[in-house]
mmCIF file of C-alpha atoms in Angstrom:
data_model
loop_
_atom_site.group_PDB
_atom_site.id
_atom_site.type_symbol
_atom_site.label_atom_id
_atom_site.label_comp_id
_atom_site.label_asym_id
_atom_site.label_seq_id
_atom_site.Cartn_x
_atom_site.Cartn_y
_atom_site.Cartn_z
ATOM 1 C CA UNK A 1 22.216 -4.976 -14.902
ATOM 2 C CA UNK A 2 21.834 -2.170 -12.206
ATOM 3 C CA UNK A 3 24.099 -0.996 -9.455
ATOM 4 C CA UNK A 4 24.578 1.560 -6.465
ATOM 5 C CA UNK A 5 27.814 2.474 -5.427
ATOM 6 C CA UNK A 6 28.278 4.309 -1.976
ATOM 7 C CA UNK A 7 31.911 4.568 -1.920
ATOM 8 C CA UNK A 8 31.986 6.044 1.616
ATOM 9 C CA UNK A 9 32.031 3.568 4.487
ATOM 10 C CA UNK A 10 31.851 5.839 7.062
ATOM 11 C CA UNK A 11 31.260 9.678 7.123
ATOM 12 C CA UNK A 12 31.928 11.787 10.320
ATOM 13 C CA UNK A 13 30.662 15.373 10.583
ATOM 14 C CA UNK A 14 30.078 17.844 13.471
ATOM 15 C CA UNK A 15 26.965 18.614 14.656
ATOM 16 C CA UNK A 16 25.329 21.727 13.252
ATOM 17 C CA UNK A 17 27.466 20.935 10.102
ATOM 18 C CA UNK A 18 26.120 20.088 6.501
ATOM 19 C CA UNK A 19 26.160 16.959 5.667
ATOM 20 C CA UNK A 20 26.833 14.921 2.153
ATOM 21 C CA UNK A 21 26.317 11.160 1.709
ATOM 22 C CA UNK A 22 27.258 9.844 -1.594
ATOM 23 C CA UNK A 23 25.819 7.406 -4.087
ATOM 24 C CA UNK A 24 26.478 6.797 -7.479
ATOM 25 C CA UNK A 25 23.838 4.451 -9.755
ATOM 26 C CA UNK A 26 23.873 2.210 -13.042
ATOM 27 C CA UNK A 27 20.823 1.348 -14.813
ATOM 28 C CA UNK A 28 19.566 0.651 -18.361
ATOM 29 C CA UNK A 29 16.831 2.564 -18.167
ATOM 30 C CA UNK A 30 15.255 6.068 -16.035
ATOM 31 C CA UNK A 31 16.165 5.079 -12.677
ATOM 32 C CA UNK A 32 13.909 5.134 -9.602
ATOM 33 C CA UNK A 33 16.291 6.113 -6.529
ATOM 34 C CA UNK A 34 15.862 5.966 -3.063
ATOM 35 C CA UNK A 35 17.419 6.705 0.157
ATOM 36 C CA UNK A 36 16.626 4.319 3.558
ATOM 37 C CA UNK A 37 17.995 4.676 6.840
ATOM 38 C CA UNK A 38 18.922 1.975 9.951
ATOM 39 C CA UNK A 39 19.104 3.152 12.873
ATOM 40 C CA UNK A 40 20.933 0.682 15.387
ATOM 41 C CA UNK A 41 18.422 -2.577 16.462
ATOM 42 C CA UNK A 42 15.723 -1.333 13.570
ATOM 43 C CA UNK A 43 14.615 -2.145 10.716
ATOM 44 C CA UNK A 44 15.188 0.175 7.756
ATOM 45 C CA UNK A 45 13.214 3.535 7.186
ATOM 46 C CA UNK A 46 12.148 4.487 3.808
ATOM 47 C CA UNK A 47 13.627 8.423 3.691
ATOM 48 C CA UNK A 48 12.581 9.946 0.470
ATOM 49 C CA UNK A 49 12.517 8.931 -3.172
ATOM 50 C CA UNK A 50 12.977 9.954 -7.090
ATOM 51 C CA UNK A 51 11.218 9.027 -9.508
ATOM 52 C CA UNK A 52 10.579 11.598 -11.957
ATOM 53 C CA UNK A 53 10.217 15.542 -11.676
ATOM 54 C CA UNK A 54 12.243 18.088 -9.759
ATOM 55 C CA UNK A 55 15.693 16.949 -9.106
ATOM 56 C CA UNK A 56 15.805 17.803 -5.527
ATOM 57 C CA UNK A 57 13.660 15.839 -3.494
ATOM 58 C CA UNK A 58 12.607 16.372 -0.048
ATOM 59 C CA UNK A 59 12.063 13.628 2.671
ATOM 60 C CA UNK A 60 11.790 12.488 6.108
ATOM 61 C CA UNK A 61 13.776 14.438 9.140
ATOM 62 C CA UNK A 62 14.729 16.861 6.888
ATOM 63 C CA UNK A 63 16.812 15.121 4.780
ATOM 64 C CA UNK A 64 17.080 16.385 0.876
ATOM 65 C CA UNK A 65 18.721 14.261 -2.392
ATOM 66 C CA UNK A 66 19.546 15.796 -5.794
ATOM 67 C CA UNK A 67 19.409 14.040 -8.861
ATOM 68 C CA UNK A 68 22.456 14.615 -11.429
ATOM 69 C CA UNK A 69 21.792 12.422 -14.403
ATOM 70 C CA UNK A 70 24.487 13.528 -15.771
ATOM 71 C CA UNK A 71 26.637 12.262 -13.413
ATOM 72 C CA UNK A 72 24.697 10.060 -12.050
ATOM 73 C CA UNK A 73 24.586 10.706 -8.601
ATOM 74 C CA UNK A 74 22.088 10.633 -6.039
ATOM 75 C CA UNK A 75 23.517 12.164 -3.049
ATOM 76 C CA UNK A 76 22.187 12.615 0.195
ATOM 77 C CA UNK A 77 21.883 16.123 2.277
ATOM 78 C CA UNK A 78 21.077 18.032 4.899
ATOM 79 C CA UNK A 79 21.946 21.351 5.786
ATOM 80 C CA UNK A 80 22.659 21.299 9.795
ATOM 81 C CA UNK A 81 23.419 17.677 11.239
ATOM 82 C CA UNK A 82 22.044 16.193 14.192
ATOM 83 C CA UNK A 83 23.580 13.470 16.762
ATOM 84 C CA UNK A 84 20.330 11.820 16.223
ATOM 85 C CA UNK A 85 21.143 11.355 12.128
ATOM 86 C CA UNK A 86 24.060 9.076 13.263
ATOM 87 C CA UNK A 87 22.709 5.947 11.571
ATOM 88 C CA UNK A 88 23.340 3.563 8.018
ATOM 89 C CA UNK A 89 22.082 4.926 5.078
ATOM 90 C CA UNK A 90 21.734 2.917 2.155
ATOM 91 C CA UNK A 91 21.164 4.538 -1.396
ATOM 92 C CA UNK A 92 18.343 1.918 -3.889
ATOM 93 C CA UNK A 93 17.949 1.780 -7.556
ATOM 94 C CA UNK A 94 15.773 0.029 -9.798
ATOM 95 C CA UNK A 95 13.871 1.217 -12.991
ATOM 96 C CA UNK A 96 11.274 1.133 -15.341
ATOM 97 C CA UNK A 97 7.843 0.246 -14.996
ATOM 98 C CA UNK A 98 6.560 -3.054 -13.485
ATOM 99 C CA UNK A 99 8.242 -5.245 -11.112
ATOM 100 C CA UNK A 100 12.250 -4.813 -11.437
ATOM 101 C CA UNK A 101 14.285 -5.875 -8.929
ATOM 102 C CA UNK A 102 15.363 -2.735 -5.786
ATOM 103 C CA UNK A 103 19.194 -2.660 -5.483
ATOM 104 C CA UNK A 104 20.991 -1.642 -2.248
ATOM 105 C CA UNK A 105 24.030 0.068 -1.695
ATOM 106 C CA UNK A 106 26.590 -1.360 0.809
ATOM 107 C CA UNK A 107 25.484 1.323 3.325
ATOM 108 C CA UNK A 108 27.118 4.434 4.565
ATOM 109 C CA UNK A 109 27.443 5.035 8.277
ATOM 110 C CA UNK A 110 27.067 8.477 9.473
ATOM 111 C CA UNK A 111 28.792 9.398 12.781
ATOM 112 C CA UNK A 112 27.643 12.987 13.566
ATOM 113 C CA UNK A 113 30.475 14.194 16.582
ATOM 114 C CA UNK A 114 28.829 16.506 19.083
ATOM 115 C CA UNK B 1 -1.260 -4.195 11.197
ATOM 116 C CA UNK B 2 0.516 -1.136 11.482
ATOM 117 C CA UNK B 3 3.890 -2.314 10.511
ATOM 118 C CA UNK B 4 5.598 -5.432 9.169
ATOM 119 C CA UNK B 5 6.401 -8.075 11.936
ATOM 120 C CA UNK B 6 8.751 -10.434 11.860
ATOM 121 C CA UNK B 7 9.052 -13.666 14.164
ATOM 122 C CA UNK B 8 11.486 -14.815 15.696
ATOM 123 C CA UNK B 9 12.768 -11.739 16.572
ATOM 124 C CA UNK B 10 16.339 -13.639 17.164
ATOM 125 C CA UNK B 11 16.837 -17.289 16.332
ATOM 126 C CA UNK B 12 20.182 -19.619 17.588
ATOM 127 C CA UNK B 13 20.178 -23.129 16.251
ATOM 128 C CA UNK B 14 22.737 -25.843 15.168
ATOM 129 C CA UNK B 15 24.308 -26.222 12.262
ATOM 130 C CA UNK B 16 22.205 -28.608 10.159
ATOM 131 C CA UNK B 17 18.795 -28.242 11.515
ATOM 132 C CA UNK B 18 16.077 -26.137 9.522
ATOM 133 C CA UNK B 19 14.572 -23.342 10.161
ATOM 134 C CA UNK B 20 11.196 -21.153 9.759
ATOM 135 C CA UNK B 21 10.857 -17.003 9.704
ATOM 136 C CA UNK B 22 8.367 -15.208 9.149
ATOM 137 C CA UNK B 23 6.821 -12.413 7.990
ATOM 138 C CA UNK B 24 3.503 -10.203 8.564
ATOM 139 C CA UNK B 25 3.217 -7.643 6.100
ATOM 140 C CA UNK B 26 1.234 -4.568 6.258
ATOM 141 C CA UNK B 27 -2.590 -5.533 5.273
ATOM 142 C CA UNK B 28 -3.201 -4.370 1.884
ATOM 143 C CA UNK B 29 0.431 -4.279 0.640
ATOM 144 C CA UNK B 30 0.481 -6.838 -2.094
ATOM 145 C CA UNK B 31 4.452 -7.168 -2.660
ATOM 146 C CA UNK B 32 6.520 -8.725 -0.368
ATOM 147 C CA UNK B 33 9.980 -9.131 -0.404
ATOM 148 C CA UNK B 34 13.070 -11.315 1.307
ATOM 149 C CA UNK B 35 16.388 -9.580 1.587
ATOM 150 C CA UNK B 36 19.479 -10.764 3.749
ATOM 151 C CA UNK B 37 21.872 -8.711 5.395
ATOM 152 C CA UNK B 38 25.396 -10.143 6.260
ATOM 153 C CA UNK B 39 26.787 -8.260 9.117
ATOM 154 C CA UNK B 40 29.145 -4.902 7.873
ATOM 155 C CA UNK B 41 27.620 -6.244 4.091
ATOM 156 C CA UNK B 42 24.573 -4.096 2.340
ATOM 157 C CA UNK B 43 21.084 -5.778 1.777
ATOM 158 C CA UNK B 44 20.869 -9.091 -0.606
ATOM 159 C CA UNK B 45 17.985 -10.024 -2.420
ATOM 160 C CA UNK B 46 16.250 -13.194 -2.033
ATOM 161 C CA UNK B 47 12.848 -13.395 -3.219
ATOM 162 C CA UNK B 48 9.943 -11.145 -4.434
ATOM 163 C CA UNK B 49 6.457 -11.936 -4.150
ATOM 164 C CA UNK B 50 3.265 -10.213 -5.737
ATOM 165 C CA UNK B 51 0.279 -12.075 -4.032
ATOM 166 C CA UNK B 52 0.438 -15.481 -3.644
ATOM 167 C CA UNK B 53 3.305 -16.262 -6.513
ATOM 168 C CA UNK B 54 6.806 -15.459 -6.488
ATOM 169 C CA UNK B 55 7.591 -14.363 -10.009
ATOM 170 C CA UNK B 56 11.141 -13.759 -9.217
ATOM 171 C CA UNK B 57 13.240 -15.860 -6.981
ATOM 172 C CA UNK B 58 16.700 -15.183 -8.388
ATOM 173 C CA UNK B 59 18.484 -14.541 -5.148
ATOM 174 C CA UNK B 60 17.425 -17.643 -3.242
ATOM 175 C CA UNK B 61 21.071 -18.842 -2.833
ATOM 176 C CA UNK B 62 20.802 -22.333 -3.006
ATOM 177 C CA UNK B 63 18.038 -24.756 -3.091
ATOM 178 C CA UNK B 64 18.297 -25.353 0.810
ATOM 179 C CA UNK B 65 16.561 -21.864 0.501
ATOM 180 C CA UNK B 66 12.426 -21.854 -0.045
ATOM 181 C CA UNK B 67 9.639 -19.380 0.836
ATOM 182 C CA UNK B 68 5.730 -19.106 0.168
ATOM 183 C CA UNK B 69 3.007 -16.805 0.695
ATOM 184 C CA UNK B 70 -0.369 -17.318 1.912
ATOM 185 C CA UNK B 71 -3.165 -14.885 -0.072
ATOM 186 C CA UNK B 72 -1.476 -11.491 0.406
ATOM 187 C CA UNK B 73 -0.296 -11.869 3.430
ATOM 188 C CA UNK B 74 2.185 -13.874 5.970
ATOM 189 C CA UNK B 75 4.818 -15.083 4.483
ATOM 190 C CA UNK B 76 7.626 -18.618 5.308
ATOM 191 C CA UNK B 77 11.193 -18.016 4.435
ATOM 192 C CA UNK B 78 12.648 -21.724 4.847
ATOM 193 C CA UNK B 79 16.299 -22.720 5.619
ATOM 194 C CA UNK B 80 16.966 -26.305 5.632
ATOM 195 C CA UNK B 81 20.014 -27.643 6.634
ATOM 196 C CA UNK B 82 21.083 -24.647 7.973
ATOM 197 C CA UNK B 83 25.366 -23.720 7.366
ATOM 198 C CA UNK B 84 27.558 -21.321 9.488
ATOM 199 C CA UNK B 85 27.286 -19.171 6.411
ATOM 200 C CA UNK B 86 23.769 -18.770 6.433
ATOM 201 C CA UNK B 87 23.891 -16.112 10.074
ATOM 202 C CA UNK B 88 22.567 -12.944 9.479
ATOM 203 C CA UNK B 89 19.648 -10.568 9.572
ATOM 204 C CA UNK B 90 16.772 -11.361 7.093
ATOM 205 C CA UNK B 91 14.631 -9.160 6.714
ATOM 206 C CA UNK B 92 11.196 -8.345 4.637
ATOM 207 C CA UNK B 93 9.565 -5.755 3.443
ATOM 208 C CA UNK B 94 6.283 -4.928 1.963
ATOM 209 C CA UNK B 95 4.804 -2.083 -0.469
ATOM 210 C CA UNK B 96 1.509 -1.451 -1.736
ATOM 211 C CA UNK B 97 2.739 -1.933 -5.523
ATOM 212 C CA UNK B 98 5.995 -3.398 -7.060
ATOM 213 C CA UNK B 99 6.555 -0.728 -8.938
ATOM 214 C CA UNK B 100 9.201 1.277 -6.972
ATOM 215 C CA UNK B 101 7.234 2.827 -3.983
ATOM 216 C CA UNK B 102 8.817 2.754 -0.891
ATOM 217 C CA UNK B 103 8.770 -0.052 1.021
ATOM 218 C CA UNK B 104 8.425 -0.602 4.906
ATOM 219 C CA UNK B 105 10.618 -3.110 6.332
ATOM 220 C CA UNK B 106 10.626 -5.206 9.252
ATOM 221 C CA UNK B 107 13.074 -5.622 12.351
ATOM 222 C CA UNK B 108 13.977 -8.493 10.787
ATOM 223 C CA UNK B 109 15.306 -11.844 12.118
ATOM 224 C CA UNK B 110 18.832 -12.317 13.548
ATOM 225 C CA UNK B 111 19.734 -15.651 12.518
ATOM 226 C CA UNK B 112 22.628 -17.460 14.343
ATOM 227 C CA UNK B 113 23.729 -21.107 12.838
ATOM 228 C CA UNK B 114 26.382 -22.717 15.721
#
């Protein structure tokens, strides 16, 4: 079975801060990992994704996640926040190749204070 | 079209009485999936479809709960009988292949049961 743990329900940071949104993952297999976003009354926004390769990946609104296999983790970043990030995030997971099921995360919502 | 649609954008009916969503997704993309999101809860899958057939359906909660696809494109999510527990958004998505691209999802579909 596969999971995705986001064990933060809420993160606040200042604006022009870094920011850090966590997500841990279970899978039987290499995982594929993404990161979505909701901003309030729309539909969720694909961010970036891993799949294989370099363990940082770079996405939408400049928005970075580092794969840690060894601790498998699959946090979100990005180096100066904006009031405009303040949104749900969700963290995804599935693996393999061929149809397998996409986990979500229970969403993280990011309140960045001006 | 440019993006998935989903109609009704918001739907209110009684307990009991069934109801229809839909879902337009992007011309070409060939899955198409159903999740459900409770309100403060993460996204739960329903249903995953790869053309016309639904190869798996292992998060249709109950058998009240039914959904086809015509060719590769709209698709019915069906609620019969509808229960208090059944309000929330449900949302689709669609993505050129199954196997872990992004996908794009809708606005989804507010559903109230009173």
């Amino acid at each position: 079975a596969q999971s995705v743990a986001q064990p933060e329900d809420q993160v606040n940071v200042a604006e022009g801060n870094p920011l850090t949104v966590k997500c841990t993952y279970s899978v039987s297999g290499n995982p594929y990992l993404f990161w979505y976003v909701q901003y309030p009354n729309r539909g969720l926004q694909f961010l970036l994704k891993y799949i294989t390769g370099d363990n940082l990946v770079k996405g939408s609104y400049g928005f970075e996640a580092e794969f840690n296999k060894s601790q498998t983790s699959f946090h979100l970043k990005k180096p100066s926040a904006l009031v405009s990030d303040s949104a749900l995030y969700f963290c995804a997971v599935t693996f393999g190749r061929g149809y397998q099921k996409v986990t979500f995360g229970t969403g993280t919502k990011l309140q960045v204070i001006p | 079209g440019a993006g998935v649609s989903q109609s009704p954008s918001n739907k209110v009916t009684e307990k009991g009485k069934d109801v229809e969503l839909r879902c337009d997704p992007i011309s070409g993309h060939t899955a198409l999936y159903w999740y459900r999101q409770r309100l403060g809860q993460g996204l739960e899958f329903l249903i995953y479809f790869q053309g016309n057939s639904a190869p798996d359906k292992s998060g249709l909660p109950s058998d009240r709960f039914s959904a086809e696809r015509t060719g590769e494109s709209v698709s019915t999510l069906t609620i019969q009988r509808t229960q208090q527990e059944d309000s929330a958004v449900y949302l689709c998505a669609s993505s050129l292949v199954s196997r872990g691209d992004g996908y794009t999802f809708g606005s989804g579909t507010r559903l109230t049961v009173v």
